Amino acid sequence: MSGQTAARVAWAAADPYATALRTGRGPLFLRRADGWLLPLEVERWCADADAVDRAVLDRCEGAVLDVGCGPGRLVAELAARGRTVLGIDVSEAAVDQTVRLGGQALRRSVFEPLPGEGRWDTVLLMDGNIGIGGEPSVLLERVAALLRPGGLLIAETVPGHVDERARVQVVGTVGAPRADGAPFPWARLGTPALLRYARRAGWRPVAQWGAGGRCFAALRTRRASSSAEPPKSTAVISSQRARKPSGERPVADR
């Protein structure tokens, strides 16, 4: 099983995660094999987009793909602004909540085929989702394929000089004796590490900033010499009416 597939299946099977999203509160953690715990900000994810979120969304261009959309606060905020936006997440609970908020969402992995590939104007990797798959260079390559030439990636990073890879599980309590779902690969990156990977892959950094104790970076893909089909708002997601996915495809990324 590939790292991306393992992460997808593990997140989809992690009952503490689904329970936390449905109730709107934690505690919820990613736990490494050595017992180290990363608290997950469930309450913030399940609330409305805050001032920091809204400032990030002000930077978005055109049609937006929110990778690992969680319970959908960013998708809902962009939809309320009249923007073309789609959320994807491996968690059925996350997709259901996004749809309830009035957004469009698919239960899909970023590493699976997606609508509008090569035509999205902006991709969001918020709330630690730069860690999806555990290999930042692989994720950056995939995001570049989703964006139009010159498209925009906005990623949330970890404060400081962090470049960490680990296998983790989702747990709902500090002393949980076991976690539901298999361990899966995850990464944590500070902005300096993200920019190193991005430059090697041909991305162009355009901004980095901090707000509310959170850190962000914006990057652009290379522009292709040949013309690409311009993004079409209706074409990008017209085939994606919010629908309940089949249970046999646990799919997107958080």
PDB file of N, CA, C and O in Angstrom, residues 29-88:
ATOM      1  N   PHE A  29      -5.674  14.347  18.386  1.00  0.00           N
ATOM      2  CA  PHE A  29      -4.220  14.462  18.227  1.00  0.00           C
ATOM      3  C   PHE A  29      -3.746  13.571  17.085  1.00  0.00           C
ATOM      4  O   PHE A  29      -4.363  12.563  16.762  1.00  0.00           O
ATOM      5  N   LEU A  30      -2.599  13.954  16.506  1.00  0.00           N
ATOM      6  CA  LEU A  30      -1.788  13.021  15.743  1.00  0.00           C
ATOM      7  C   LEU A  30      -0.713  12.506  16.692  1.00  0.00           C
ATOM      8  O   LEU A  30      -0.029  13.285  17.351  1.00  0.00           O
ATOM      9  N   ARG A  31      -0.572  11.180  16.761  1.00  0.00           N
ATOM     10  CA  ARG A  31       0.400  10.582  17.674  1.00  0.00           C
ATOM     11  C   ARG A  31       1.456   9.825  16.896  1.00  0.00           C
ATOM     12  O   ARG A  31       1.143   8.963  16.076  1.00  0.00           O
ATOM     13  N   ARG A  32       2.729  10.177  17.172  1.00  0.00           N
ATOM     14  CA  ARG A  32       3.846   9.446  16.588  1.00  0.00           C
ATOM     15  C   ARG A  32       4.074   8.144  17.344  1.00  0.00           C
ATOM     16  O   ARG A  32       3.586   7.961  18.461  1.00  0.00           O
ATOM     17  N   ALA A  33       4.880   7.276  16.750  1.00  0.00           N
ATOM     18  CA  ALA A  33       5.176   5.992  17.380  1.00  0.00           C
ATOM     19  C   ALA A  33       5.876   6.161  18.713  1.00  0.00           C
ATOM     20  O   ALA A  33       5.749   5.312  19.603  1.00  0.00           O
ATOM     21  N   ASP A  34       6.640   7.267  18.882  1.00  0.00           N
ATOM     22  CA  ASP A  34       7.347   7.479  20.145  1.00  0.00           C
ATOM     23  C   ASP A  34       6.470   8.121  21.212  1.00  0.00           C
ATOM     24  O   ASP A  34       6.933   8.445  22.302  1.00  0.00           O
ATOM     25  N   GLY A  35       5.177   8.320  20.909  1.00  0.00           N
ATOM     26  CA  GLY A  35       4.239   8.866  21.876  1.00  0.00           C
ATOM     27  C   GLY A  35       4.037  10.367  21.800  1.00  0.00           C
ATOM     28  O   GLY A  35       3.139  10.908  22.458  1.00  0.00           O
ATOM     29  N   TRP A  36       4.857  11.070  21.015  1.00  0.00           N
ATOM     30  CA  TRP A  36       4.708  12.516  20.850  1.00  0.00           C
ATOM     31  C   TRP A  36       3.345  12.835  20.242  1.00  0.00           C
ATOM     32  O   TRP A  36       2.874  12.139  19.351  1.00  0.00           O
ATOM     33  N   LEU A  37       2.686  13.870  20.774  1.00  0.00           N
ATOM     34  CA  LEU A  37       1.334  14.214  20.342  1.00  0.00           C
ATOM     35  C   LEU A  37       1.300  15.598  19.707  1.00  0.00           C
ATOM     36  O   LEU A  37       1.875  16.553  20.235  1.00  0.00           O
ATOM     37  N   LEU A  38       0.618  15.712  18.582  1.00  0.00           N
ATOM     38  CA  LEU A  38       0.356  17.001  17.940  1.00  0.00           C
ATOM     39  C   LEU A  38      -1.124  17.313  18.103  1.00  0.00           C
ATOM     40  O   LEU A  38      -1.977  16.635  17.518  1.00  0.00           O
ATOM     41  N   PRO A  39      -1.479  18.317  18.914  1.00  0.00           N
ATOM     42  CA  PRO A  39      -2.897  18.667  19.066  1.00  0.00           C
ATOM     43  C   PRO A  39      -3.455  19.206  17.752  1.00  0.00           C
ATOM     44  O   PRO A  39      -2.800  19.974  17.044  1.00  0.00           O
ATOM     45  N   LEU A  40      -4.660  18.802  17.418  1.00  0.00           N
ATOM     46  CA  LEU A  40      -5.354  19.275  16.225  1.00  0.00           C
ATOM     47  C   LEU A  40      -6.452  20.252  16.637  1.00  0.00           C
ATOM     48  O   LEU A  40      -7.178  20.009  17.598  1.00  0.00           O
ATOM     49  N   GLU A  41      -6.562  21.353  15.925  1.00  0.00           N
ATOM     50  CA  GLU A  41      -7.415  22.469  16.328  1.00  0.00           C
ATOM     51  C   GLU A  41      -8.850  22.290  15.822  1.00  0.00           C
ATOM     52  O   GLU A  41      -9.341  23.056  14.990  1.00  0.00           O
ATOM     53  N   VAL A  42      -9.505  21.271  16.333  1.00  0.00           N
ATOM     54  CA  VAL A  42     -10.830  20.914  15.853  1.00  0.00           C
ATOM     55  C   VAL A  42     -11.824  22.064  16.005  1.00  0.00           C
ATOM     56  O   VAL A  42     -12.614  22.356  15.094  1.00  0.00           O
ATOM     57  N   GLU A  43     -11.810  22.713  17.160  1.00  0.00           N
ATOM     58  CA  GLU A  43     -12.789  23.781  17.389  1.00  0.00           C
ATOM     59  C   GLU A  43     -12.635  24.900  16.370  1.00  0.00           C
ATOM     60  O   GLU A  43     -13.631  25.445  15.881  1.00  0.00           O
ATOM     61  N   ARG A  44     -11.395  25.250  16.038  1.00  0.00           N
ATOM     62  CA  ARG A  44     -11.187  26.296  15.035  1.00  0.00           C
ATOM     63  C   ARG A  44     -11.612  25.822  13.661  1.00  0.00           C
ATOM     64  O   ARG A  44     -12.232  26.564  12.902  1.00  0.00           O
ATOM     65  N   TRP A  45     -11.298  24.571  13.331  1.00  0.00           N
ATOM     66  CA  TRP A  45     -11.695  24.052  12.034  1.00  0.00           C
ATOM     67  C   TRP A  45     -13.212  24.033  11.865  1.00  0.00           C
ATOM     68  O   TRP A  45     -13.730  24.250  10.765  1.00  0.00           O
ATOM     69  N   CYS A  46     -13.924  23.761  12.964  1.00  0.00           N
ATOM     70  CA  CYS A  46     -15.380  23.616  12.886  1.00  0.00           C
ATOM     71  C   CYS A  46     -16.115  24.939  13.063  1.00  0.00           C
ATOM     72  O   CYS A  46     -17.340  24.985  12.918  1.00  0.00           O
ATOM     73  N   ALA A  47     -15.402  26.003  13.390  1.00  0.00           N
ATOM     74  CA  ALA A  47     -16.023  27.329  13.510  1.00  0.00           C
ATOM     75  C   ALA A  47     -16.084  27.994  12.142  1.00  0.00           C
ATOM     76  O   ALA A  47     -15.607  27.457  11.136  1.00  0.00           O
ATOM     77  N   ASP A  48     -16.680  29.178  12.093  1.00  0.00           N
ATOM     78  CA  ASP A  48     -16.652  29.965  10.871  1.00  0.00           C
ATOM     79  C   ASP A  48     -15.225  30.423  10.592  1.00  0.00           C
ATOM     80  O   ASP A  48     -14.388  30.493  11.504  1.00  0.00           O
ATOM     81  N   ALA A  49     -14.941  30.756   9.350  1.00  0.00           N
ATOM     82  CA  ALA A  49     -13.633  31.313   9.001  1.00  0.00           C
ATOM     83  C   ALA A  49     -13.372  32.556   9.847  1.00  0.00           C
ATOM     84  O   ALA A  49     -14.240  33.431   9.977  1.00  0.00           O
ATOM     85  N   ASP A  50     -12.181  32.626  10.453  1.00  0.00           N
ATOM     86  CA  ASP A  50     -11.854  33.772  11.301  1.00  0.00           C
ATOM     87  C   ASP A  50     -11.129  34.845  10.483  1.00  0.00           C
ATOM     88  O   ASP A  50     -10.970  34.723   9.255  1.00  0.00           O
ATOM     89  N   ALA A  51     -10.681  35.900  11.157  1.00  0.00           N
ATOM     90  CA  ALA A  51     -10.064  37.020  10.453  1.00  0.00           C
ATOM     91  C   ALA A  51      -8.801  36.588   9.712  1.00  0.00           C
ATOM     92  O   ALA A  51      -8.532  37.058   8.597  1.00  0.00           O
ATOM     93  N   VAL A  52      -8.012  35.684  10.318  1.00  0.00           N
ATOM     94  CA  VAL A  52      -6.800  35.205   9.658  1.00  0.00           C
ATOM     95  C   VAL A  52      -7.163  34.414   8.403  1.00  0.00           C
ATOM     96  O   VAL A  52      -6.565  34.591   7.335  1.00  0.00           O
ATOM     97  N   ASP A  53      -8.145  33.542   8.532  1.00  0.00           N
ATOM     98  CA  ASP A  53      -8.616  32.779   7.371  1.00  0.00           C
ATOM     99  C   ASP A  53      -9.089  33.708   6.254  1.00  0.00           C
ATOM    100  O   ASP A  53      -8.743  33.534   5.083  1.00  0.00           O
ATOM    101  N   ARG A  54      -9.897  34.693   6.631  1.00  0.00           N
ATOM    102  CA  ARG A  54     -10.481  35.575   5.613  1.00  0.00           C
ATOM    103  C   ARG A  54      -9.408  36.370   4.877  1.00  0.00           C
ATOM    104  O   ARG A  54      -9.512  36.607   3.667  1.00  0.00           O
ATOM    105  N   ALA A  55      -8.356  36.755   5.607  1.00  0.00           N
ATOM    106  CA  ALA A  55      -7.260  37.465   4.952  1.00  0.00           C
ATOM    107  C   ALA A  55      -6.541  36.560   3.957  1.00  0.00           C
ATOM    108  O   ALA A  55      -6.101  37.013   2.887  1.00  0.00           O
ATOM    109  N   VAL A  56      -6.395  35.278   4.294  1.00  0.00           N
ATOM    110  CA  VAL A  56      -5.820  34.322   3.343  1.00  0.00           C
ATOM    111  C   VAL A  56      -6.707  34.197   2.121  1.00  0.00           C
ATOM    112  O   VAL A  56      -6.239  34.231   0.972  1.00  0.00           O
ATOM    113  N   LEU A  57      -8.006  34.078   2.337  1.00  0.00           N
ATOM    114  CA  LEU A  57      -8.926  33.898   1.219  1.00  0.00           C
ATOM    115  C   LEU A  57      -8.980  35.128   0.319  1.00  0.00           C
ATOM    116  O   LEU A  57      -9.272  35.013  -0.877  1.00  0.00           O
ATOM    117  N   ASP A  58      -8.692  36.296   0.877  1.00  0.00           N
ATOM    118  CA  ASP A  58      -8.635  37.511   0.054  1.00  0.00           C
ATOM    119  C   ASP A  58      -7.553  37.404  -1.016  1.00  0.00           C
ATOM    120  O   ASP A  58      -7.629  38.096  -2.044  1.00  0.00           O
ATOM    121  N   ARG A  59      -6.555  36.574  -0.791  1.00  0.00           N
ATOM    122  CA  ARG A  59      -5.456  36.427  -1.742  1.00  0.00           C
ATOM    123  C   ARG A  59      -5.761  35.424  -2.850  1.00  0.00           C
ATOM    124  O   ARG A  59      -5.000  35.323  -3.816  1.00  0.00           O
ATOM    125  N   CYS A  60      -6.828  34.650  -2.685  1.00  0.00           N
ATOM    126  CA  CYS A  60      -7.146  33.618  -3.674  1.00  0.00           C
ATOM    127  C   CYS A  60      -7.535  34.239  -5.014  1.00  0.00           C
ATOM    128  O   CYS A  60      -8.121  35.317  -5.067  1.00  0.00           O
ATOM    129  N   GLU A  61      -7.220  33.514  -6.065  1.00  0.00           N
ATOM    130  CA  GLU A  61      -7.530  33.963  -7.418  1.00  0.00           C
ATOM    131  C   GLU A  61      -8.420  32.931  -8.104  1.00  0.00           C
ATOM    132  O   GLU A  61      -8.209  31.732  -7.969  1.00  0.00           O
ATOM    133  N   GLY A  62      -9.414  33.399  -8.845  1.00  0.00           N
ATOM    134  CA  GLY A  62     -10.200  32.525  -9.699  1.00  0.00           C
ATOM    135  C   GLY A  62     -10.826  31.355  -8.980  1.00  0.00           C
ATOM    136  O   GLY A  62     -11.300  31.455  -7.851  1.00  0.00           O
ATOM    137  N   ALA A  63     -10.826  30.212  -9.672  1.00  0.00           N
ATOM    138  CA  ALA A  63     -11.407  28.985  -9.126  1.00  0.00           C
ATOM    139  C   ALA A  63     -10.451  28.366  -8.110  1.00  0.00           C
ATOM    140  O   ALA A  63      -9.257  28.231  -8.375  1.00  0.00           O
ATOM    141  N   VAL A  64     -10.985  27.978  -6.947  1.00  0.00           N
ATOM    142  CA  VAL A  64     -10.158  27.554  -5.808  1.00  0.00           C
ATOM    143  C   VAL A  64     -10.437  26.093  -5.463  1.00  0.00           C
ATOM    144  O   VAL A  64     -11.594  25.682  -5.338  1.00  0.00           O
ATOM    145  N   LEU A  65      -9.380  25.325  -5.273  1.00  0.00           N
ATOM    146  CA  LEU A  65      -9.464  23.947  -4.791  1.00  0.00           C
ATOM    147  C   LEU A  65      -8.876  23.907  -3.393  1.00  0.00           C
ATOM    148  O   LEU A  65      -7.698  24.227  -3.201  1.00  0.00           O
ATOM    149  N   ASP A  66      -9.693  23.527  -2.399  1.00  0.00           N
ATOM    150  CA  ASP A  66      -9.239  23.417  -1.011  1.00  0.00           C
ATOM    151  C   ASP A  66      -8.933  21.954  -0.723  1.00  0.00           C
ATOM    152  O   ASP A  66      -9.845  21.126  -0.594  1.00  0.00           O
ATOM    153  N   VAL A  67      -7.654  21.627  -0.637  1.00  0.00           N
ATOM    154  CA  VAL A  67      -7.209  20.244  -0.439  1.00  0.00           C
ATOM    155  C   VAL A  67      -7.185  19.942   1.049  1.00  0.00           C
ATOM    156  O   VAL A  67      -6.502  20.603   1.820  1.00  0.00           O
ATOM    157  N   GLY A  68      -7.931  18.913   1.448  1.00  0.00           N
ATOM    158  CA  GLY A  68      -8.079  18.604   2.868  1.00  0.00           C
ATOM    159  C   GLY A  68      -8.968  19.631   3.526  1.00  0.00           C
ATOM    160  O   GLY A  68      -8.609  20.242   4.528  1.00  0.00           O
ATOM    161  N   CYS A  69     -10.149  19.807   2.974  1.00  0.00           N
ATOM    162  CA  CYS A  69     -11.028  20.916   3.382  1.00  0.00           C
ATOM    163  C   CYS A  69     -11.596  20.755   4.778  1.00  0.00           C
ATOM    164  O   CYS A  69     -12.139  21.709   5.350  1.00  0.00           O
ATOM    165  N   GLY A  70     -11.493  19.535   5.371  1.00  0.00           N
ATOM    166  CA  GLY A  70     -12.055  19.346   6.702  1.00  0.00           C
ATOM    167  C   GLY A  70     -13.541  19.650   6.709  1.00  0.00           C
ATOM    168  O   GLY A  70     -14.248  19.385   5.735  1.00  0.00           O
ATOM    169  N   PRO A  71     -14.058  20.236   7.797  1.00  0.00           N
ATOM    170  CA  PRO A  71     -15.499  20.489   7.883  1.00  0.00           C
ATOM    171  C   PRO A  71     -15.977  21.668   7.043  1.00  0.00           C
ATOM    172  O   PRO A  71     -17.145  22.024   7.112  1.00  0.00           O
ATOM    173  N   GLY A  72     -15.085  22.302   6.280  1.00  0.00           N
ATOM    174  CA  GLY A  72     -15.549  23.175   5.207  1.00  0.00           C
ATOM    175  C   GLY A  72     -15.666  24.654   5.477  1.00  0.00           C
ATOM    176  O   GLY A  72     -16.296  25.368   4.701  1.00  0.00           O
ATOM    177  N   ARG A  73     -15.022  25.166   6.524  1.00  0.00           N
ATOM    178  CA  ARG A  73     -15.211  26.580   6.814  1.00  0.00           C
ATOM    179  C   ARG A  73     -14.699  27.476   5.687  1.00  0.00           C
ATOM    180  O   ARG A  73     -15.320  28.497   5.381  1.00  0.00           O
ATOM    181  N   LEU A  74     -13.592  27.096   5.057  1.00  0.00           N
ATOM    182  CA  LEU A  74     -13.027  27.926   3.995  1.00  0.00           C
ATOM    183  C   LEU A  74     -13.832  27.804   2.710  1.00  0.00           C
ATOM    184  O   LEU A  74     -14.056  28.797   2.008  1.00  0.00           O
ATOM    185  N   VAL A  75     -14.271  26.595   2.417  1.00  0.00           N
ATOM    186  CA  VAL A  75     -15.122  26.393   1.239  1.00  0.00           C
ATOM    187  C   VAL A  75     -16.412  27.192   1.383  1.00  0.00           C
ATOM    188  O   VAL A  75     -16.852  27.878   0.456  1.00  0.00           O
ATOM    189  N   ALA A  76     -17.019  27.126   2.569  1.00  0.00           N
ATOM    190  CA  ALA A  76     -18.267  27.850   2.799  1.00  0.00           C
ATOM    191  C   ALA A  76     -18.070  29.357   2.684  1.00  0.00           C
ATOM    192  O   ALA A  76     -18.908  30.069   2.113  1.00  0.00           O
ATOM    193  N   GLU A  77     -16.966  29.861   3.218  1.00  0.00           N
ATOM    194  CA  GLU A  77     -16.698  31.301   3.149  1.00  0.00           C
ATOM    195  C   GLU A  77     -16.507  31.747   1.703  1.00  0.00           C
ATOM    196  O   GLU A  77     -17.051  32.782   1.277  1.00  0.00           O
ATOM    197  N   LEU A  78     -15.748  30.990   0.933  1.00  0.00           N
ATOM    198  CA  LEU A  78     -15.547  31.353  -0.473  1.00  0.00           C
ATOM    199  C   LEU A  78     -16.844  31.246  -1.259  1.00  0.00           C
ATOM    200  O   LEU A  78     -17.138  32.095  -2.110  1.00  0.00           O
ATOM    201  N   ALA A  79     -17.640  30.216  -0.985  1.00  0.00           N
ATOM    202  CA  ALA A  79     -18.929  30.079  -1.672  1.00  0.00           C
ATOM    203  C   ALA A  79     -19.834  31.260  -1.354  1.00  0.00           C
ATOM    204  O   ALA A  79     -20.536  31.775  -2.228  1.00  0.00           O
ATOM    205  N   ALA A  80     -19.817  31.710  -0.104  1.00  0.00           N
ATOM    206  CA  ALA A  80     -20.636  32.856   0.283  1.00  0.00           C
ATOM    207  C   ALA A  80     -20.194  34.124  -0.432  1.00  0.00           C
ATOM    208  O   ALA A  80     -20.995  35.051  -0.625  1.00  0.00           O
ATOM    209  N   ARG A  81     -18.938  34.176  -0.836  1.00  0.00           N
ATOM    210  CA  ARG A  81     -18.433  35.322  -1.596  1.00  0.00           C
ATOM    211  C   ARG A  81     -18.746  35.211  -3.084  1.00  0.00           C
ATOM    212  O   ARG A  81     -18.371  36.083  -3.864  1.00  0.00           O
ATOM    213  N   GLY A  82     -19.376  34.105  -3.462  1.00  0.00           N
ATOM    214  CA  GLY A  82     -19.703  33.898  -4.867  1.00  0.00           C
ATOM    215  C   GLY A  82     -18.562  33.330  -5.680  1.00  0.00           C
ATOM    216  O   GLY A  82     -18.603  33.373  -6.918  1.00  0.00           O
ATOM    217  N   ARG A  83     -17.557  32.754  -5.010  1.00  0.00           N
ATOM    218  CA  ARG A  83     -16.408  32.216  -5.717  1.00  0.00           C
ATOM    219  C   ARG A  83     -16.661  30.777  -6.145  1.00  0.00           C
ATOM    220  O   ARG A  83     -17.406  30.031  -5.508  1.00  0.00           O
ATOM    221  N   THR A  84     -16.010  30.370  -7.232  1.00  0.00           N
ATOM    222  CA  THR A  84     -16.010  28.976  -7.641  1.00  0.00           C
ATOM    223  C   THR A  84     -15.028  28.237  -6.761  1.00  0.00           C
ATOM    224  O   THR A  84     -13.829  28.554  -6.760  1.00  0.00           O
ATOM    225  N   VAL A  85     -15.502  27.265  -5.999  1.00  0.00           N
ATOM    226  CA  VAL A  85     -14.643  26.589  -5.034  1.00  0.00           C
ATOM    227  C   VAL A  85     -15.114  25.152  -4.853  1.00  0.00           C
ATOM    228  O   VAL A  85     -16.315  24.863  -4.867  1.00  0.00           O
ATOM    229  N   LEU A  86     -14.153  24.264  -4.689  1.00  0.00           N
ATOM    230  CA  LEU A  86     -14.414  22.857  -4.396  1.00  0.00           C
ATOM    231  C   LEU A  86     -13.504  22.422  -3.275  1.00  0.00           C
ATOM    232  O   LEU A  86     -12.310  22.721  -3.271  1.00  0.00           O
ATOM    233  N   GLY A  87     -14.056  21.696  -2.301  1.00  0.00           N
ATOM    234  CA  GLY A  87     -13.257  21.079  -1.262  1.00  0.00           C
ATOM    235  C   GLY A  87     -13.122  19.594  -1.523  1.00  0.00           C
ATOM    236  O   GLY A  87     -14.047  18.960  -2.042  1.00  0.00           O
ATOM    237  N   ILE A  88     -11.969  19.038  -1.187  1.00  0.00           N
ATOM    238  CA  ILE A  88     -11.810  17.580  -1.220  1.00  0.00           C
ATOM    239  C   ILE A  88     -11.269  17.137   0.133  1.00  0.00           C
ATOM    240  O   ILE A  88     -10.497  17.845   0.780  1.00  0.00           O
TER     241      ILE A  88
END
